[in-house]
Tab-separated table of C-alpha atoms in Angstrom:
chain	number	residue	atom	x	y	z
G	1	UNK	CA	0.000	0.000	0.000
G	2	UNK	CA	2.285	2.635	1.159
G	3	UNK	CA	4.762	2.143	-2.192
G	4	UNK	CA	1.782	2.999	-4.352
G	5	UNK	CA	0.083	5.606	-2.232
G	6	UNK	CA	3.843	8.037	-1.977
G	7	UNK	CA	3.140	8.301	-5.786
G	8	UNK	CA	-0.585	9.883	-4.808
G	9	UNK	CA	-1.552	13.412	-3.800
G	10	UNK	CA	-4.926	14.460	-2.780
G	11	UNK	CA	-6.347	17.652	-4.167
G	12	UNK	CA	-9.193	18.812	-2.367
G	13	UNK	CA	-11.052	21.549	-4.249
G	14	UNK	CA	-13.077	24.480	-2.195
G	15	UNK	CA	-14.692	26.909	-4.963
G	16	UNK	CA	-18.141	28.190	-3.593
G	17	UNK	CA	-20.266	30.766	-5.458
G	18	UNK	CA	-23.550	32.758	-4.660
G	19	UNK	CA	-26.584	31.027	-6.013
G	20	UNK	CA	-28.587	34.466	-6.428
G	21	UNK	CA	-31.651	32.105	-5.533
G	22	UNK	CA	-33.743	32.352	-2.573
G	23	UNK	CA	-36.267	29.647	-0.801
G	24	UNK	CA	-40.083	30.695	-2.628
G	25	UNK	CA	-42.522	31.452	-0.359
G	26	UNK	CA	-46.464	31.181	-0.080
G	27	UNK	CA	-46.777	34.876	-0.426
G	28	UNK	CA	-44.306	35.440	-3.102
G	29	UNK	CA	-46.930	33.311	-5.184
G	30	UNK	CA	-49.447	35.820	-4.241
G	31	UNK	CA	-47.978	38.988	-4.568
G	32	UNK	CA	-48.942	40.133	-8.406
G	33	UNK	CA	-52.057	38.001	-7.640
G	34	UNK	CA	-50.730	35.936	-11.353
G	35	UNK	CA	-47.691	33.654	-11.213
G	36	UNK	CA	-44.278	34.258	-11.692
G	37	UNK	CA	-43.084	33.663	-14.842
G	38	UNK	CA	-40.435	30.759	-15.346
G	39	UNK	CA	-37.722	32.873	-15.617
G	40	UNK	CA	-38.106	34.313	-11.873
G	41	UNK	CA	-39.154	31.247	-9.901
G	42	UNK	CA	-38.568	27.190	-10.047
G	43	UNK	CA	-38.396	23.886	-7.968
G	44	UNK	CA	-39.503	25.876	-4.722
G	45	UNK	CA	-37.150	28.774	-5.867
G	46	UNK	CA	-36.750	32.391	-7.026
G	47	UNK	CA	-34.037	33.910	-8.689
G	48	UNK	CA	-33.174	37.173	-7.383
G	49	UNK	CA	-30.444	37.616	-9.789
G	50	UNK	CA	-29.693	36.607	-13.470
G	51	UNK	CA	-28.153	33.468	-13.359
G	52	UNK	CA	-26.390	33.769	-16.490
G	53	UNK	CA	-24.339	36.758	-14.767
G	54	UNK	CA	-22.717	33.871	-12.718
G	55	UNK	CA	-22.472	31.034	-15.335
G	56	UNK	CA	-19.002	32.243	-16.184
G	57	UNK	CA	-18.498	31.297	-12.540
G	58	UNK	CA	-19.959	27.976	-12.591
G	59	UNK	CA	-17.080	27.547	-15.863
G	60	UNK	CA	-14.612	28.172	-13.762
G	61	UNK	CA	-15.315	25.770	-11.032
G	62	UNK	CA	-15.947	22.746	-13.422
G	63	UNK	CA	-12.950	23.811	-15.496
G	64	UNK	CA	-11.401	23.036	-11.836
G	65	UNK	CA	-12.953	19.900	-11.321
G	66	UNK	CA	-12.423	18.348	-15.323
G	67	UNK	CA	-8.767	19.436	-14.956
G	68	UNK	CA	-8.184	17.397	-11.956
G	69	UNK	CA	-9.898	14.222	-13.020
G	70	UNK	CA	-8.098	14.347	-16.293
G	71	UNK	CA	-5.469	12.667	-14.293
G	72	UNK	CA	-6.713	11.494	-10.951
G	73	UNK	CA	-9.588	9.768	-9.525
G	74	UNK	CA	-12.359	10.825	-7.413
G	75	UNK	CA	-11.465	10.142	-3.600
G	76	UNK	CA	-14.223	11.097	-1.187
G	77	UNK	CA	-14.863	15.002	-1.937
G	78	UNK	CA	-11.348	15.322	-3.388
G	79	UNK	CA	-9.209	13.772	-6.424
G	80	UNK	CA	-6.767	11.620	-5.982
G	81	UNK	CA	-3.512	12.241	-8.578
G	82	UNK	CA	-0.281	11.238	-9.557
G	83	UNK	CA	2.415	13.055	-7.987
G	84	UNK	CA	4.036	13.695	-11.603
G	85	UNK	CA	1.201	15.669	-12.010
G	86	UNK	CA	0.898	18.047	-9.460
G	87	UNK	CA	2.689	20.720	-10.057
G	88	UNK	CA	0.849	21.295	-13.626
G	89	UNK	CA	-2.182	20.448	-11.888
G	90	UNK	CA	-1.628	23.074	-9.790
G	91	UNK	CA	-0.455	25.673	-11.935
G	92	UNK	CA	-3.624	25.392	-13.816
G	93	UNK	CA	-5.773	25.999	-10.462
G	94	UNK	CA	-3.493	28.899	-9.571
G	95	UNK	CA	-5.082	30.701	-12.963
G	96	UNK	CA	-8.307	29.583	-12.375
G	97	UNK	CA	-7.884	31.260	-9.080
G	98	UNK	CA	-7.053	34.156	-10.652
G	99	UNK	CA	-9.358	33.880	-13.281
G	100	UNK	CA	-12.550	33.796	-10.311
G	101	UNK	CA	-10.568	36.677	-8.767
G	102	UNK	CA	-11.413	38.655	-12.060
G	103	UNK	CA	-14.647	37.474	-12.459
G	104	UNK	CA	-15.852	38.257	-8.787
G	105	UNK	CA	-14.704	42.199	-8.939
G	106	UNK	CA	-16.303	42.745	-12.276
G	107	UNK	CA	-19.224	41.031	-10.946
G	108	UNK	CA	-19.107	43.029	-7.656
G	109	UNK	CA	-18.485	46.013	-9.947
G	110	UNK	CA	-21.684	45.908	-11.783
G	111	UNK	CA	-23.819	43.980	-8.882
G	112	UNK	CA	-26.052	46.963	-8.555
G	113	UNK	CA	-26.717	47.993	-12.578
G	114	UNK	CA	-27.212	44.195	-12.809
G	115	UNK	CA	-29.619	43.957	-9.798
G	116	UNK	CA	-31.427	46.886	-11.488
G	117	UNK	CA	-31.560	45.108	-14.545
G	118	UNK	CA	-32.938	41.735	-13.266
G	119	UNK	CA	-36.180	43.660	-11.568
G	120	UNK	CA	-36.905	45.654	-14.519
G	121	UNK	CA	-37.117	42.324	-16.796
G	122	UNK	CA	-39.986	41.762	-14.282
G	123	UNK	CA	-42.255	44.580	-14.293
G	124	UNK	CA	-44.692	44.017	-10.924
G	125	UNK	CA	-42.748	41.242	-9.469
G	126	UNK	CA	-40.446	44.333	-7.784
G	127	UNK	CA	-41.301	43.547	-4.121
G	128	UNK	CA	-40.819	39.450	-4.829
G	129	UNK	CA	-36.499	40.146	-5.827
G	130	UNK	CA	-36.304	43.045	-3.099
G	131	UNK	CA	-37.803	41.035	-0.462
G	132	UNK	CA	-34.505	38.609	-0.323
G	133	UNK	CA	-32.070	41.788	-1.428
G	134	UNK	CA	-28.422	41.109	-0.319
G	135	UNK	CA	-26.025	44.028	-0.198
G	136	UNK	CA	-23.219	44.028	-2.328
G	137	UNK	CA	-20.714	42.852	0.977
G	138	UNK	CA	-22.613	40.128	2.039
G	139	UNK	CA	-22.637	38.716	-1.920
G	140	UNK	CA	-18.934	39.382	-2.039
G	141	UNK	CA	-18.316	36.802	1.349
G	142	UNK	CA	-19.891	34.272	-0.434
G	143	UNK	CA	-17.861	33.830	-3.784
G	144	UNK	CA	-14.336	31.939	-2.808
G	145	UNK	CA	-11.844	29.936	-4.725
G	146	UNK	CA	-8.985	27.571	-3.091
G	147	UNK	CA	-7.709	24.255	-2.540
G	148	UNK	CA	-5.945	22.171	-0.020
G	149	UNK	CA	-2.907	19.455	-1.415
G	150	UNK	CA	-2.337	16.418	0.803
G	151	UNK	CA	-0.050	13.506	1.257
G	152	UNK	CA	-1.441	10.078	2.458
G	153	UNK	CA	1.123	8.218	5.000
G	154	UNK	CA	0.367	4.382	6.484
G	155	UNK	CA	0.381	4.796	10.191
G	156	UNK	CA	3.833	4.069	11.402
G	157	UNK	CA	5.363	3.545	14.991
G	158	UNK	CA	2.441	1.814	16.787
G	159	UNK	CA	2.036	-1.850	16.254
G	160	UNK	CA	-1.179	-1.844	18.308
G	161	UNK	CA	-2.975	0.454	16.325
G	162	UNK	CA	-1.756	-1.065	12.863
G	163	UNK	CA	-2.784	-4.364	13.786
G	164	UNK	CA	-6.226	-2.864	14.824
G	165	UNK	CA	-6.440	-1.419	11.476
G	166	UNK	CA	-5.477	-4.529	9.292
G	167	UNK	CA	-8.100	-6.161	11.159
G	168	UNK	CA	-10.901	-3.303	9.903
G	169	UNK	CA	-9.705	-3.502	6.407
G	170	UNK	CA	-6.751	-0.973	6.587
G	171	UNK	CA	-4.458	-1.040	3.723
G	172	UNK	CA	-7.240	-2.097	0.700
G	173	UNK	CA	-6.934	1.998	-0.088
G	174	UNK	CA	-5.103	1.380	-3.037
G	175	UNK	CA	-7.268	-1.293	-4.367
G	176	UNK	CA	-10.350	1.173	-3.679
G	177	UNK	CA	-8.353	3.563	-5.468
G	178	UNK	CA	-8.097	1.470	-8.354
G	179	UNK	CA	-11.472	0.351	-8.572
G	180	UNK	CA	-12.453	3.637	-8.494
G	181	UNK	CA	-10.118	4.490	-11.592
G	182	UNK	CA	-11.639	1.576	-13.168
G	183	UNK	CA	-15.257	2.910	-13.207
G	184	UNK	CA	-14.273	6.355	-14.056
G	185	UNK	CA	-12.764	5.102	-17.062
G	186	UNK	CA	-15.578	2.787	-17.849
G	187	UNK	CA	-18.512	5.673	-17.369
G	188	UNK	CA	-16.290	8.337	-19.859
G	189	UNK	CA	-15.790	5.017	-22.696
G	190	UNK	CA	-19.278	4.763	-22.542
G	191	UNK	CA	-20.431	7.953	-22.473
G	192	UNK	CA	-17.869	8.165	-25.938
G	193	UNK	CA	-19.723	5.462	-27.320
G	194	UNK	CA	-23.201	6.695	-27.235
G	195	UNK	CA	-22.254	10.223	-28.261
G	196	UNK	CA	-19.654	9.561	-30.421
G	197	UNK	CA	-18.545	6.132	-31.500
G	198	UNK	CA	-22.176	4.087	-32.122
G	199	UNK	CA	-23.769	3.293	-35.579
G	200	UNK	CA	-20.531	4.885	-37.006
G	201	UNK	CA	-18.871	3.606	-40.242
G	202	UNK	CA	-15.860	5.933	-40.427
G	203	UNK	CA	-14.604	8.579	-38.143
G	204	UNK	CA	-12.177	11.286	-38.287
G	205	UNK	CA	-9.379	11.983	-36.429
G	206	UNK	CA	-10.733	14.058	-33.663
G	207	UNK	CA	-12.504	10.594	-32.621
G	208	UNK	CA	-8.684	9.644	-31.027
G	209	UNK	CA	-9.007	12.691	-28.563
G	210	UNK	CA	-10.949	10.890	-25.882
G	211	UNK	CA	-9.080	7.740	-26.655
G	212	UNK	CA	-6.053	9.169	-25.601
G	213	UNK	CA	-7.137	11.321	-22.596
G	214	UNK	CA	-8.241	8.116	-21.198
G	215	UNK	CA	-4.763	6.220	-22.127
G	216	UNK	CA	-2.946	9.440	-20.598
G	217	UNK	CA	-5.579	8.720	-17.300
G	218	UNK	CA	-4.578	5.135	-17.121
G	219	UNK	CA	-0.857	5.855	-17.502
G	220	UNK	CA	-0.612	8.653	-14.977
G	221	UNK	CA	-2.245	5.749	-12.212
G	222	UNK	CA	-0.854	2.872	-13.506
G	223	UNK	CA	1.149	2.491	-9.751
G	224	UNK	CA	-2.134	1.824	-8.726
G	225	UNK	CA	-2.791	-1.954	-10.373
G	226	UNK	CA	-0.195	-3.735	-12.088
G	227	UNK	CA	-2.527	-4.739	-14.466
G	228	UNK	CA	-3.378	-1.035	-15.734
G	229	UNK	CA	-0.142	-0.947	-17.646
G	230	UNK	CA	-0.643	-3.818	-20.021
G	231	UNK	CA	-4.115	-2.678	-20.499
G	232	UNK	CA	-2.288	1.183	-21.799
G	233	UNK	CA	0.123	-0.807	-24.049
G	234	UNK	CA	-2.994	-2.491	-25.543
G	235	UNK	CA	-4.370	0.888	-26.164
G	236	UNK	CA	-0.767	2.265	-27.697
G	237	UNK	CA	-1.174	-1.104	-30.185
G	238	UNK	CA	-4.066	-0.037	-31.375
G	239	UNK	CA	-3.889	3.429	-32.290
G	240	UNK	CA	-0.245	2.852	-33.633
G	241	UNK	CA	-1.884	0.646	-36.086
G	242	UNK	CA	-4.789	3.897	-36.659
G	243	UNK	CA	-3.847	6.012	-39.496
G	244	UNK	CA	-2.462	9.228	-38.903
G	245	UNK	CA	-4.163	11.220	-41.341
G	246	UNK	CA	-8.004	11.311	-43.204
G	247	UNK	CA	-10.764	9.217	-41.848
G	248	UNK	CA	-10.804	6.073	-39.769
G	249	UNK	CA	-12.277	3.083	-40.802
G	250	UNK	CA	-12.952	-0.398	-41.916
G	251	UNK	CA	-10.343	-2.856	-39.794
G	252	UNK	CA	-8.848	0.101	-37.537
G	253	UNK	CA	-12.206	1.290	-37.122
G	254	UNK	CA	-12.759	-1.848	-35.859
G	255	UNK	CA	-9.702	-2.018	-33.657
G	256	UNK	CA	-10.648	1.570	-32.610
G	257	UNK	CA	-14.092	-0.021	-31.217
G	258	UNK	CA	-12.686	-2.787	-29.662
G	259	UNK	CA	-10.740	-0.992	-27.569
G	260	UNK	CA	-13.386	1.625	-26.006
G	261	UNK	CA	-15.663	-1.617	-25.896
G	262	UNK	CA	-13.270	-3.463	-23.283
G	263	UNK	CA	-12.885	0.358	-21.434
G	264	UNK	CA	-16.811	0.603	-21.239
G	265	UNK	CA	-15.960	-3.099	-18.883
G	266	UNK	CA	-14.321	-2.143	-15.526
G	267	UNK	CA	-13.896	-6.510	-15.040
G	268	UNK	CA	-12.770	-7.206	-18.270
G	269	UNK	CA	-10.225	-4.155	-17.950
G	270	UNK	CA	-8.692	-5.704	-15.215
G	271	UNK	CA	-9.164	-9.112	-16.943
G	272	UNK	CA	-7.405	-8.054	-20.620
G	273	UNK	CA	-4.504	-6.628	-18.198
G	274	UNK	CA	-3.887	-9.732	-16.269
G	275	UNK	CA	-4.495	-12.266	-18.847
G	276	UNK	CA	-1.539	-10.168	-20.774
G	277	UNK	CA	0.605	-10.358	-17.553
G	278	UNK	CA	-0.288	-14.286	-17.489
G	279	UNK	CA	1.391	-14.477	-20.820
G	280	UNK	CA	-2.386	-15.525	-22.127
G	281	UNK	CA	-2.761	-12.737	-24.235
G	282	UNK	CA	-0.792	-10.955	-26.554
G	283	UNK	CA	-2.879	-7.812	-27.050
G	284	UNK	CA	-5.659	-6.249	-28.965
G	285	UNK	CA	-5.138	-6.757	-32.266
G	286	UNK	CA	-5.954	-9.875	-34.317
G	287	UNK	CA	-7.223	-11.253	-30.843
G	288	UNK	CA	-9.907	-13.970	-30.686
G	289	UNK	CA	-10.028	-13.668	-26.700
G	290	UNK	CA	-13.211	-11.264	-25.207
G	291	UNK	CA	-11.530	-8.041	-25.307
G	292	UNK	CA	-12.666	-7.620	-28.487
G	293	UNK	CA	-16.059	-8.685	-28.765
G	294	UNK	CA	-18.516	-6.437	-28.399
G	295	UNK	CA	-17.145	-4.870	-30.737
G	296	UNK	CA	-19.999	-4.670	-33.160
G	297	UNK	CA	-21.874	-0.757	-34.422
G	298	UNK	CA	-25.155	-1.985	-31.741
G	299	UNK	CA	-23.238	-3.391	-28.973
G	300	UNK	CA	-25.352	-2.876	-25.807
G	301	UNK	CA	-23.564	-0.562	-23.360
G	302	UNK	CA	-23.448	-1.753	-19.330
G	303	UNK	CA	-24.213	1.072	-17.337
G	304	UNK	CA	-23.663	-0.506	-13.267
G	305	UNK	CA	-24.332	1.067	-10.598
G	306	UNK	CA	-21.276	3.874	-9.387
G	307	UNK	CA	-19.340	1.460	-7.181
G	308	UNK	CA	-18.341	3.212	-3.571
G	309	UNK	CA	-14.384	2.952	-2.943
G	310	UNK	CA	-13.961	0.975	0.180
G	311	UNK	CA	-10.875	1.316	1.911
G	312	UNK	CA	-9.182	2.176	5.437
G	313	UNK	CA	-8.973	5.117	7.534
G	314	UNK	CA	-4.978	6.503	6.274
G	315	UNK	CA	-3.496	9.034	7.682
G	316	UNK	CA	-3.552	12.666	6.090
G	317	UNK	CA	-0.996	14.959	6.084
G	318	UNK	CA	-1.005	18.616	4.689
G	319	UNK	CA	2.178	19.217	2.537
G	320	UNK	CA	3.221	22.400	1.362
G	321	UNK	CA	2.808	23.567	-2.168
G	322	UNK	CA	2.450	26.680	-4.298
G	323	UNK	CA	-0.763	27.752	-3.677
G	324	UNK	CA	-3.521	31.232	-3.668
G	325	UNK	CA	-2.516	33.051	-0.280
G	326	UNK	CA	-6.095	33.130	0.567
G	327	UNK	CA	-9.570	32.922	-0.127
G	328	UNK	CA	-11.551	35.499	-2.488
């Protein structure tokens, strides 16, 4: 456990931004004696603000969030990444910080004009937005950006208290870890296959993109399983063999398929990757074995239930990185 987990970091993300909703009430309903339009009030809420004046927030935080499952794996509330990683990882948070920074003082510079705005969009529904009207301070407190980095130890130096762990299932957090990366992998491949890959006859060349973020994925966490890195040089077999240039298809099309099929499989991922560590398999290509069926235009796609990461209780330790002095 603790030789894989020194090549993990966990980045715990903190972004929170003002919903400009507040809870609808009874006599909201019956204020203009008509209802609200659509636009003002929904699921038990109105909108006291525009909410497309803080979408380019909401961008910011799942710009956040894609960037740091590109390489890790959901752990808990946090991602779990390599260690090669981090400090790109990192950097690219540091501008997003800075990029909410910019987008909360022009937001706090227009709050009023924009307040104004919203409650002239909705002549007679005045008293309904003003009724929940936050000043501009209390709006500010409640837009912040920033992140916490953390390294996960094994407990060392007291026997009792390791053996009391083993016995609770201490030291499976790598395999959770793994499984974990497994799924992930399995929901984006199928995801690609319904919007991208299914009923095709010939694709272009953009259609390797999501092939090799997920390679890149299984690469950066290989540590984790030892059968993860047969299953990337399976991948690297297959699009060597793609063309390069033009359109994709007939037998690398095929290939191409074959591929994402086994990734849509968290079991047979881990089976293709052992069997080649067995010596029982000797990739993708030409392959009669079951990584490649299901390869056909109208294979079904499995879509189980999000498996929960068991594991232990580590240890987790702050270490210190580059990071925004404080919150916004």
């Amino acid at each position: 456990m603790s030789n894989a987990l020194n090549d993990v970091i966990v980045v715990s993300l903190d972004v929170r931004i003002w919903s400009g909703r507040k809870k609808l009430r009874p006599e909201d309903l019956t204020a203009s004696g008509r209802l609200p339009p659509k636009e003002l009030v929904s699921l038990g809420s109105k909108k006291i603000f525009d909410p497309k004046a803080l979408k380019l927030f909401v961008d910011v935080k799942r710009r956040a969030e894609a960037r740091c499952a590109d390489v890790g794996v959901r752990f808990a509330r946090a991602f779990a990444i390599p260690k090669v990683a981090a400090k790109s990882v990192i950097a690219e948070l540091n501008r997003l910080a800075e990029r909410f920074r910019e987008l909360r003082e022009a937001f706090l510079a227009t709050y009023d004009e924009e307040l104004a705005r919203w409650k002239a969009q909705h002549p007679g529904y005045e008293r309904l937005i003003e009724a929940e009207f936050l000043p501009k301070a209390t709006v500010s407190s409640k837009f912040a950006f920033g992140y916490d980095v953390f390294a996960i130890n094994a407990v060392d130096g007291d026997g009792e208290l390791a053996t009391l762990m083993e016995q609770g299932g201490a030291g499976n957090l790598t395999l959770g870890l793994a499984g974990a990366l497994y799924d992930e992998i399995a929901s984006e491949s199928r995801n690609f296959v319904r919007q991208s890959l299914a009923g095709r006859h010939a694709v272009t060349q953009k259609f390797l993109r999501p092939v090799r973020a997920i390679r890149a994925k299984l690469a950066g966490l290989a540590f984790l399983d030892p059968a993860i890195a047969p299953l990337v040089e399976s991948i690297d077999e297959v699009l060597a063999a793609t063309p390069k240039k033009g359109k994709i298809d007939g037998a690398s099309l095929a290939a191409l398929r074959g591929v994402v099929m086994l990734l849509t499989d968290p079991a047979r991922m881990r089976e293709h990757g052992n069997l080649v560590l067995q010596g029982e398999c000797n990739g993708l290509l030409g392959a009669p074995d079951a990584a490649m069926s299901g390869a056909s235009d109208h294979a079904s796609v499995p879509d189980p239930e999000a498996r929960q990461v068991d594991g232990p209780n580590p240890v987790i330790k702050p270490i210190p990185v580059q990071r925004p002095s404080a919150f916004w």
